[in-house]
Coordinates of N, CA and C in Angstrom, one line a residue:
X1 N -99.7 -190.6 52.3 CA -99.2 -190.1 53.5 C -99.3 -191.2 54.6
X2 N -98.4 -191.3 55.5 CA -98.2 -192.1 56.4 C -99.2 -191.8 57.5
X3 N -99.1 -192.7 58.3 CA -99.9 -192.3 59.8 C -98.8 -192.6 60.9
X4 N -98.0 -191.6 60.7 CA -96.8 -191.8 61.8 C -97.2 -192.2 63.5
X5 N -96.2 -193.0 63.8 CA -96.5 -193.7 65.0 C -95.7 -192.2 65.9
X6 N -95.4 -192.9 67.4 CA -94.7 -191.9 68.5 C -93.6 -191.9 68.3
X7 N -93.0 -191.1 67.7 CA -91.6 -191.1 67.2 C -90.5 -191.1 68.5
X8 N -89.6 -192.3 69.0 CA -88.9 -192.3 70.3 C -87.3 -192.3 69.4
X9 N -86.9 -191.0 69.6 CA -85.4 -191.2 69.0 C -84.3 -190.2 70.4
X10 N -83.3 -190.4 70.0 CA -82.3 -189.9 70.9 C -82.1 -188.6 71.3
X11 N -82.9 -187.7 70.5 CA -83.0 -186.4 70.4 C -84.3 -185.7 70.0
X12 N -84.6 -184.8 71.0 CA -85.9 -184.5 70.6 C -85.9 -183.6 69.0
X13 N -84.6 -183.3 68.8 CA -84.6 -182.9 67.3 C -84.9 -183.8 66.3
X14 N -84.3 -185.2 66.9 CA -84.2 -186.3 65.7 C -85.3 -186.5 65.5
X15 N -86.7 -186.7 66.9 CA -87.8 -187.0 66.8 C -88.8 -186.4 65.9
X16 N -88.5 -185.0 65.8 CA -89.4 -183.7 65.1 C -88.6 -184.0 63.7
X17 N -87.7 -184.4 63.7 CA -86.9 -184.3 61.5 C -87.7 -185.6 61.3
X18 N -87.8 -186.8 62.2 CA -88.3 -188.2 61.7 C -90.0 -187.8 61.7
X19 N -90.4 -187.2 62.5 CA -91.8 -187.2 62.2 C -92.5 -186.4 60.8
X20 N -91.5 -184.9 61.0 CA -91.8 -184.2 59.8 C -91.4 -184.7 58.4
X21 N -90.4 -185.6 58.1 CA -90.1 -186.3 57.2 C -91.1 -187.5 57.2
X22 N -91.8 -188.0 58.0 CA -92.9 -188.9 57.5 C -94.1 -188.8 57.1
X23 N -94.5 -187.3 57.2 CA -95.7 -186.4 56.4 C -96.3 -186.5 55.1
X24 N -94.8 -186.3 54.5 CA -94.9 -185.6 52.8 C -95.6 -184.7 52.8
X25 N -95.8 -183.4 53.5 CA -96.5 -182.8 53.2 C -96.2 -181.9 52.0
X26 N -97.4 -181.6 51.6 CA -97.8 -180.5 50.0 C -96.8 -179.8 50.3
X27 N -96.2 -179.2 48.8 CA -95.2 -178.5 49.0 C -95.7 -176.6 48.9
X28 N -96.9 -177.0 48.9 CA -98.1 -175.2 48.5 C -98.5 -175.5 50.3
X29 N -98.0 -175.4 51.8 CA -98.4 -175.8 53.1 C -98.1 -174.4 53.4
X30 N -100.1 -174.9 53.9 CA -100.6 -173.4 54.8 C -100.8 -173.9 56.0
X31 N -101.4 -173.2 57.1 CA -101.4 -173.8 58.4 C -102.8 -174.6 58.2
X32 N -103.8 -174.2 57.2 CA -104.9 -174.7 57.3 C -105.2 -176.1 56.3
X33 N -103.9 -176.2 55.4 CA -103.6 -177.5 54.7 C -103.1 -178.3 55.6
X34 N -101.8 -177.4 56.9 CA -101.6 -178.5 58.0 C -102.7 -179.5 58.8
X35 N -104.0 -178.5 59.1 CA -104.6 -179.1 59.8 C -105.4 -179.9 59.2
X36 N -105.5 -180.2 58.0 CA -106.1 -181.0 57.5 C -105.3 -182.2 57.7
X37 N -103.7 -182.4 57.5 CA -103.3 -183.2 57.7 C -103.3 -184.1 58.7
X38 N -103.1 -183.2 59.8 CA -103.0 -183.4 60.9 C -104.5 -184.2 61.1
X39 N -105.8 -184.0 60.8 CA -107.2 -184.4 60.7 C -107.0 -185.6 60.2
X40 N -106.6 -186.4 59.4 CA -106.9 -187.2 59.0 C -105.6 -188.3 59.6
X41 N -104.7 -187.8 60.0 CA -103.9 -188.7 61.0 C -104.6 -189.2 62.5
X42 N -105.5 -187.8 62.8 CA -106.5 -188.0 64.0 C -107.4 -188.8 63.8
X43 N -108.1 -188.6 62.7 CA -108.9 -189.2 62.2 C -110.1 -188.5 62.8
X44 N -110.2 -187.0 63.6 CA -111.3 -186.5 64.1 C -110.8 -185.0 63.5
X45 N -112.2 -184.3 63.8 CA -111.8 -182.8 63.7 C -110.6 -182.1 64.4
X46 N -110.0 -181.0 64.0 CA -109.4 -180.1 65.0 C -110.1 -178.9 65.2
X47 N -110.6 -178.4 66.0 CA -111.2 -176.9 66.6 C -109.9 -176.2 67.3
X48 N -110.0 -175.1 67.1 CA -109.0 -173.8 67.5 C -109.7 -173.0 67.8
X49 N -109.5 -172.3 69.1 CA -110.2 -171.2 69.5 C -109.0 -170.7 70.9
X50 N -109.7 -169.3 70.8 CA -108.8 -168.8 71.9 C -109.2 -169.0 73.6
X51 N -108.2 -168.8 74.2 CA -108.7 -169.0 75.9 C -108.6 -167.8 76.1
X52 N -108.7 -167.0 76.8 CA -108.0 -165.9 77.1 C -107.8 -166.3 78.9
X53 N -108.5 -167.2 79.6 CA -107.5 -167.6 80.4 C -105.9 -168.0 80.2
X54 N -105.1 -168.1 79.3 CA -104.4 -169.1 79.0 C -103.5 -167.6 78.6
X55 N -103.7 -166.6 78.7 CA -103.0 -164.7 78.8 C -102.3 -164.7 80.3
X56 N -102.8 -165.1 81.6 CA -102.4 -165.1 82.7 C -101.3 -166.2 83.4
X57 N -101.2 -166.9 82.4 CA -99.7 -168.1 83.0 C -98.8 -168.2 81.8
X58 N -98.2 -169.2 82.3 CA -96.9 -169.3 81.3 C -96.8 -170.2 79.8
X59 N -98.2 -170.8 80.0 CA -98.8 -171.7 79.4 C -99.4 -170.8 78.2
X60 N -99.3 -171.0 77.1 CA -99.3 -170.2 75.8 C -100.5 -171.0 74.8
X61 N -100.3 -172.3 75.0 CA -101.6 -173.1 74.0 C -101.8 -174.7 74.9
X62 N -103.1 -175.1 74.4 CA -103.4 -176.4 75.3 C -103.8 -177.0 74.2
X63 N -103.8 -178.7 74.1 CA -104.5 -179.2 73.5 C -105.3 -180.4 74.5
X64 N -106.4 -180.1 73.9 CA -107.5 -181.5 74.8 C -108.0 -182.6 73.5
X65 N -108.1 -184.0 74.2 CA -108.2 -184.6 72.8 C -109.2 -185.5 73.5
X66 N -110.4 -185.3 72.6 CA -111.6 -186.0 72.7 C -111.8 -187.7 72.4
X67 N -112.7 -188.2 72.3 CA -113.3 -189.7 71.5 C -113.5 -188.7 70.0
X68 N -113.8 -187.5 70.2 CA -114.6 -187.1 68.7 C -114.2 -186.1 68.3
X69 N -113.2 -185.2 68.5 CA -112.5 -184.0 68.0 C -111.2 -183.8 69.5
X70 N -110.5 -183.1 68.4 CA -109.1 -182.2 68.6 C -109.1 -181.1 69.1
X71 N -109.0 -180.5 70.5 CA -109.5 -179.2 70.6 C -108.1 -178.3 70.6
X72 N -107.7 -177.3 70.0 CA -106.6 -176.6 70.3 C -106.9 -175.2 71.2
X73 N -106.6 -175.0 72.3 CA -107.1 -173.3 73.2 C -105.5 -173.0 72.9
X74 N -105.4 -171.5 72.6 CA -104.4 -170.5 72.7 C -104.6 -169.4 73.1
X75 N -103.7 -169.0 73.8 CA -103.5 -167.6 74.1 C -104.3 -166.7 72.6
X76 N -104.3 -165.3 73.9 CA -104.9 -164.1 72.8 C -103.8 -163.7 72.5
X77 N -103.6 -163.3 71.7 CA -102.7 -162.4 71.2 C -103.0 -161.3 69.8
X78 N -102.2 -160.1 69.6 CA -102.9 -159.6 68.5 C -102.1 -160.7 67.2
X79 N -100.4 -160.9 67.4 CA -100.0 -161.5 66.4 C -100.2 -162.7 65.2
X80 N -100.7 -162.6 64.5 CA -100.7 -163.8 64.1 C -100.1 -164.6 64.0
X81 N -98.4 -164.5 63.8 CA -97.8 -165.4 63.6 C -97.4 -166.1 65.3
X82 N -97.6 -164.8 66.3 CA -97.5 -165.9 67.9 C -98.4 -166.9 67.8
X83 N -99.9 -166.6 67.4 CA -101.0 -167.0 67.2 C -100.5 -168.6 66.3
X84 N -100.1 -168.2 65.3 CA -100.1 -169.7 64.4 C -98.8 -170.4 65.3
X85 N -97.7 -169.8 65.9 CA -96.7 -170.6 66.7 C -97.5 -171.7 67.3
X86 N -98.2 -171.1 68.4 CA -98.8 -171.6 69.9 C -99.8 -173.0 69.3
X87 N -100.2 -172.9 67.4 CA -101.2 -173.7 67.4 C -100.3 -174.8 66.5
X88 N -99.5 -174.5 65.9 CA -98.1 -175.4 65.4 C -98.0 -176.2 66.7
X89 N -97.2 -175.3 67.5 CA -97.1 -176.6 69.2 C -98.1 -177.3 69.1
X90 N -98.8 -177.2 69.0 CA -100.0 -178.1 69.5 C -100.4 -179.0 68.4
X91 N -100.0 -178.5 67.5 CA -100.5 -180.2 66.1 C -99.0 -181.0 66.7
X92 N -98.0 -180.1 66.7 CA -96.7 -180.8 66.7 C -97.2 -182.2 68.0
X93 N -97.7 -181.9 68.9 CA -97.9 -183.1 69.9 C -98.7 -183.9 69.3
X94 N -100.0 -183.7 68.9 CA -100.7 -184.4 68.2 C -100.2 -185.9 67.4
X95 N -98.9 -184.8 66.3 CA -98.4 -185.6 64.9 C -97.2 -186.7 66.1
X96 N -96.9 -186.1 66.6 CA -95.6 -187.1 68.0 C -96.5 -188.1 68.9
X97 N -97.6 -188.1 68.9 CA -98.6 -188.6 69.9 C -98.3 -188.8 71.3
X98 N -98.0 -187.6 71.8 CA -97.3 -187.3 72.9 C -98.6 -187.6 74.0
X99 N -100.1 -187.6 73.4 CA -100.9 -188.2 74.3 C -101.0 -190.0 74.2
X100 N -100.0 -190.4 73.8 CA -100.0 -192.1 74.3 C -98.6 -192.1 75.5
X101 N -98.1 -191.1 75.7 CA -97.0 -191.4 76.6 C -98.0 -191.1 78.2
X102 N -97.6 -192.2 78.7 CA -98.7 -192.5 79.8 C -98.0 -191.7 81.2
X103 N -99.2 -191.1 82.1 CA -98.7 -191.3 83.2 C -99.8 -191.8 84.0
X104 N -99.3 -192.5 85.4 CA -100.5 -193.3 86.2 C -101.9 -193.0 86.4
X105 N -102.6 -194.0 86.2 CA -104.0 -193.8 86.4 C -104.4 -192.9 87.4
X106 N -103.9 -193.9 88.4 CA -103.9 -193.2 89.5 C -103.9 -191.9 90.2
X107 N -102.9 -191.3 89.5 CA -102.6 -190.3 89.9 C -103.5 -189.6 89.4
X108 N -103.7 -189.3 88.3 CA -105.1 -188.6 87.6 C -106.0 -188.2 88.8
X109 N -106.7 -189.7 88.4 CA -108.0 -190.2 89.3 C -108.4 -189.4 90.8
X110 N -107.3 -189.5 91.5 CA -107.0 -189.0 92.7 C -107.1 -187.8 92.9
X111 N -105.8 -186.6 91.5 CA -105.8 -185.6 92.0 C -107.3 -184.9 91.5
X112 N -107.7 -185.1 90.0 CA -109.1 -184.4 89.4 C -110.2 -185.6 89.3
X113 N -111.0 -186.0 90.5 CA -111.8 -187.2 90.5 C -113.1 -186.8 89.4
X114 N -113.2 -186.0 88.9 CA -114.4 -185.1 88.0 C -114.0 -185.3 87.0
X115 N -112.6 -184.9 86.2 CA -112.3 -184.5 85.2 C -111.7 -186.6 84.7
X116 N -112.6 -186.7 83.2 CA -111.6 -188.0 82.8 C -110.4 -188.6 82.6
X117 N -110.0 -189.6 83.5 CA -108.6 -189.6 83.7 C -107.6 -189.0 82.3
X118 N -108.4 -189.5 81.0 CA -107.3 -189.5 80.0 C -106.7 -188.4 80.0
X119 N -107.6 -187.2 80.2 CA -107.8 -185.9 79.6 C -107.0 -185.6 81.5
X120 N -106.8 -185.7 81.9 CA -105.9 -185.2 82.7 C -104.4 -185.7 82.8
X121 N -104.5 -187.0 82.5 CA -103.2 -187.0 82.1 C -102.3 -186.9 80.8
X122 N -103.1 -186.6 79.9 CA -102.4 -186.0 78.7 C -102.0 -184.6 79.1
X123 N -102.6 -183.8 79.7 CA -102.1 -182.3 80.2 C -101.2 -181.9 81.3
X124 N -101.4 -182.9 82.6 CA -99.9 -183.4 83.1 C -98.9 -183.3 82.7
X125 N -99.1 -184.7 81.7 CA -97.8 -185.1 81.3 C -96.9 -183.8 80.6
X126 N -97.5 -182.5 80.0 CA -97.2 -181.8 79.6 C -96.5 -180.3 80.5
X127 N -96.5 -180.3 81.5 CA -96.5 -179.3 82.4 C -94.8 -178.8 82.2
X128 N -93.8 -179.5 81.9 CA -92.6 -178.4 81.6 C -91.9 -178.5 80.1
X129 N -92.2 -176.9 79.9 CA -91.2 -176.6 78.3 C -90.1 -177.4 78.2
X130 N -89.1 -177.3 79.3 CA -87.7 -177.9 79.0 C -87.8 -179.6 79.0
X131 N -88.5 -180.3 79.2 CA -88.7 -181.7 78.5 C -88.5 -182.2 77.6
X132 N -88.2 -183.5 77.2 CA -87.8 -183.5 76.1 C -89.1 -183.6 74.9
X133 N -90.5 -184.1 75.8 CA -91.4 -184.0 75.1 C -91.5 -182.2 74.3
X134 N -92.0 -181.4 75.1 CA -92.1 -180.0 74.5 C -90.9 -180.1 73.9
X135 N -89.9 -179.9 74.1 CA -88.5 -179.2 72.7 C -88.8 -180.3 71.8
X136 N -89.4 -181.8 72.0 CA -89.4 -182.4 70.5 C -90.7 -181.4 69.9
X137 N -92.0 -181.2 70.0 CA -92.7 -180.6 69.9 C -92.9 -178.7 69.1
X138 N -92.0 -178.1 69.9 CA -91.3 -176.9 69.5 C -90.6 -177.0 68.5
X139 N -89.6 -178.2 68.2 CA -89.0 -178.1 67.6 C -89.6 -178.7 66.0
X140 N -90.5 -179.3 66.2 CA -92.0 -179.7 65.1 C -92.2 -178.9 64.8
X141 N -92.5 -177.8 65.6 CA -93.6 -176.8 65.1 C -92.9 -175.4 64.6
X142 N -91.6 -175.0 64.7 CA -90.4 -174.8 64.0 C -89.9 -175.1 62.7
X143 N -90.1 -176.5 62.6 CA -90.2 -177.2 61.1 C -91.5 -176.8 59.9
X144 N -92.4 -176.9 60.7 CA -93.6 -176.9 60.7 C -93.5 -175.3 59.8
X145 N -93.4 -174.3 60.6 CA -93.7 -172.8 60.6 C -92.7 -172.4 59.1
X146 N -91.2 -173.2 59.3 CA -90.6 -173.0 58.2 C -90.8 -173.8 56.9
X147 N -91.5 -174.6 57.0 CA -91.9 -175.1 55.6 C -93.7 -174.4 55.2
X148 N -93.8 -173.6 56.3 CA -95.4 -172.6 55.3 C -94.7 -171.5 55.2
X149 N -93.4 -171.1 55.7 CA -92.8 -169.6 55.0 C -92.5 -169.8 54.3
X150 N -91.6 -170.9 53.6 CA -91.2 -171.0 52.7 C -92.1 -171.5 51.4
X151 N -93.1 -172.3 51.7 CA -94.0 -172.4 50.8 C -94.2 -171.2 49.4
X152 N -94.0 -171.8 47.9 CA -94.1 -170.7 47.3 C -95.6 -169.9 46.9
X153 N -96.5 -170.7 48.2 CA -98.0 -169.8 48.3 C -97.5 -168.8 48.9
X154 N -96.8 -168.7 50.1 CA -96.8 -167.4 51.0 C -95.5 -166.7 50.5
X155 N -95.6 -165.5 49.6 CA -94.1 -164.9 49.4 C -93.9 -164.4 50.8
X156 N -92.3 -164.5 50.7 CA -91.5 -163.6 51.6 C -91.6 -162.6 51.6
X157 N -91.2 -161.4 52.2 CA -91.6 -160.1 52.7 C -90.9 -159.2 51.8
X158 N -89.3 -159.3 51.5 CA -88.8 -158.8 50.3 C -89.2 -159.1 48.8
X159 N -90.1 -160.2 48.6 CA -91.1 -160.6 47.1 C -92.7 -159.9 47.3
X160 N -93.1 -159.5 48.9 CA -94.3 -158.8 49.0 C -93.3 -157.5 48.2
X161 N -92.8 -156.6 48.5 CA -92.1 -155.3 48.7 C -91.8 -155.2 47.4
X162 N -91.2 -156.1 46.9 CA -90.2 -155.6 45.4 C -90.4 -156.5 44.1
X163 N -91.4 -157.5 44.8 CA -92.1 -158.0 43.2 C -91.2 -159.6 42.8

């Protein structure tokens, strides 16, 4: 398996087919095979847990990314599969390394003088869905979601039902 670089293409679709095509991921992909993957591209842990701050804005999943682990916070929800969406988004940035797209030091520094520049500007940089960063991202984690449904670990709903 590769260690895909920041995928910069013309389309944030192109960027999510060129990154998911440079995976190889198993063709038996669960979300918890993903994160393995995703682990060793990090080369740190990933942790997933919920915020339930993160119920009151528009903002659905965060990722914070340490010297020494991956943190993923998501919304509560009862669904699982919102649940595995919100945490898809959030490898999908990871595997795009959407935290090397810089924004100024400065500006960090200034607005959260407490909080470590890095870690504030990787969440910044993140602040609108319609970007091209998020829709390449979304559109990862869309790829993402349909290669563990289709996986022939998880039957479909009409092979749960009728065998």
């Amino acid at each position: 398996m590769e260690n895909p670089s920041f995928v910069v293409s013309s389309t944030p679709a192109d960027s999510a087919a060129q990154a998911f095509s440079s995976l190889r991921l198993p063709s038996h992909l669960t979300l918890e095979r993903l994160v393995a993957v995703v682990e060793s591209i990090r080369n740190r842990p990933i942790a997933i847990d919920v915020a339930d701050g993160l119920n009151t804005g528009s903002v659905c999943g965060l990722w914070l990314s340490t010297d020494s682990k991956e943190i993923i916070l998501h919304a509560a929800t009862p669904s699982a599969l919102h649940r595995q969406q919100f945490v898809l988004h959030e490898l999908s940035h990871m595997v795009l390394r959407h935290d090397q797209v810089g924004i100024p030091k400065d500006y960090a520094s200034v607005l959260f003088p407490d909080i470590p520049e890095e870690m504030v500007r990787r969440v910044l940089m993140r602040s609108s869905f319609v970007d091209r960063l998020e829709a390449a991202a979304e559109t990862l984690a869309d790829l993402f979601a349909a290669a563990i449904r289709d996986s022939t670990l998880e039957p479909r709903s009409f092979e749960r039902v009728f065998g």
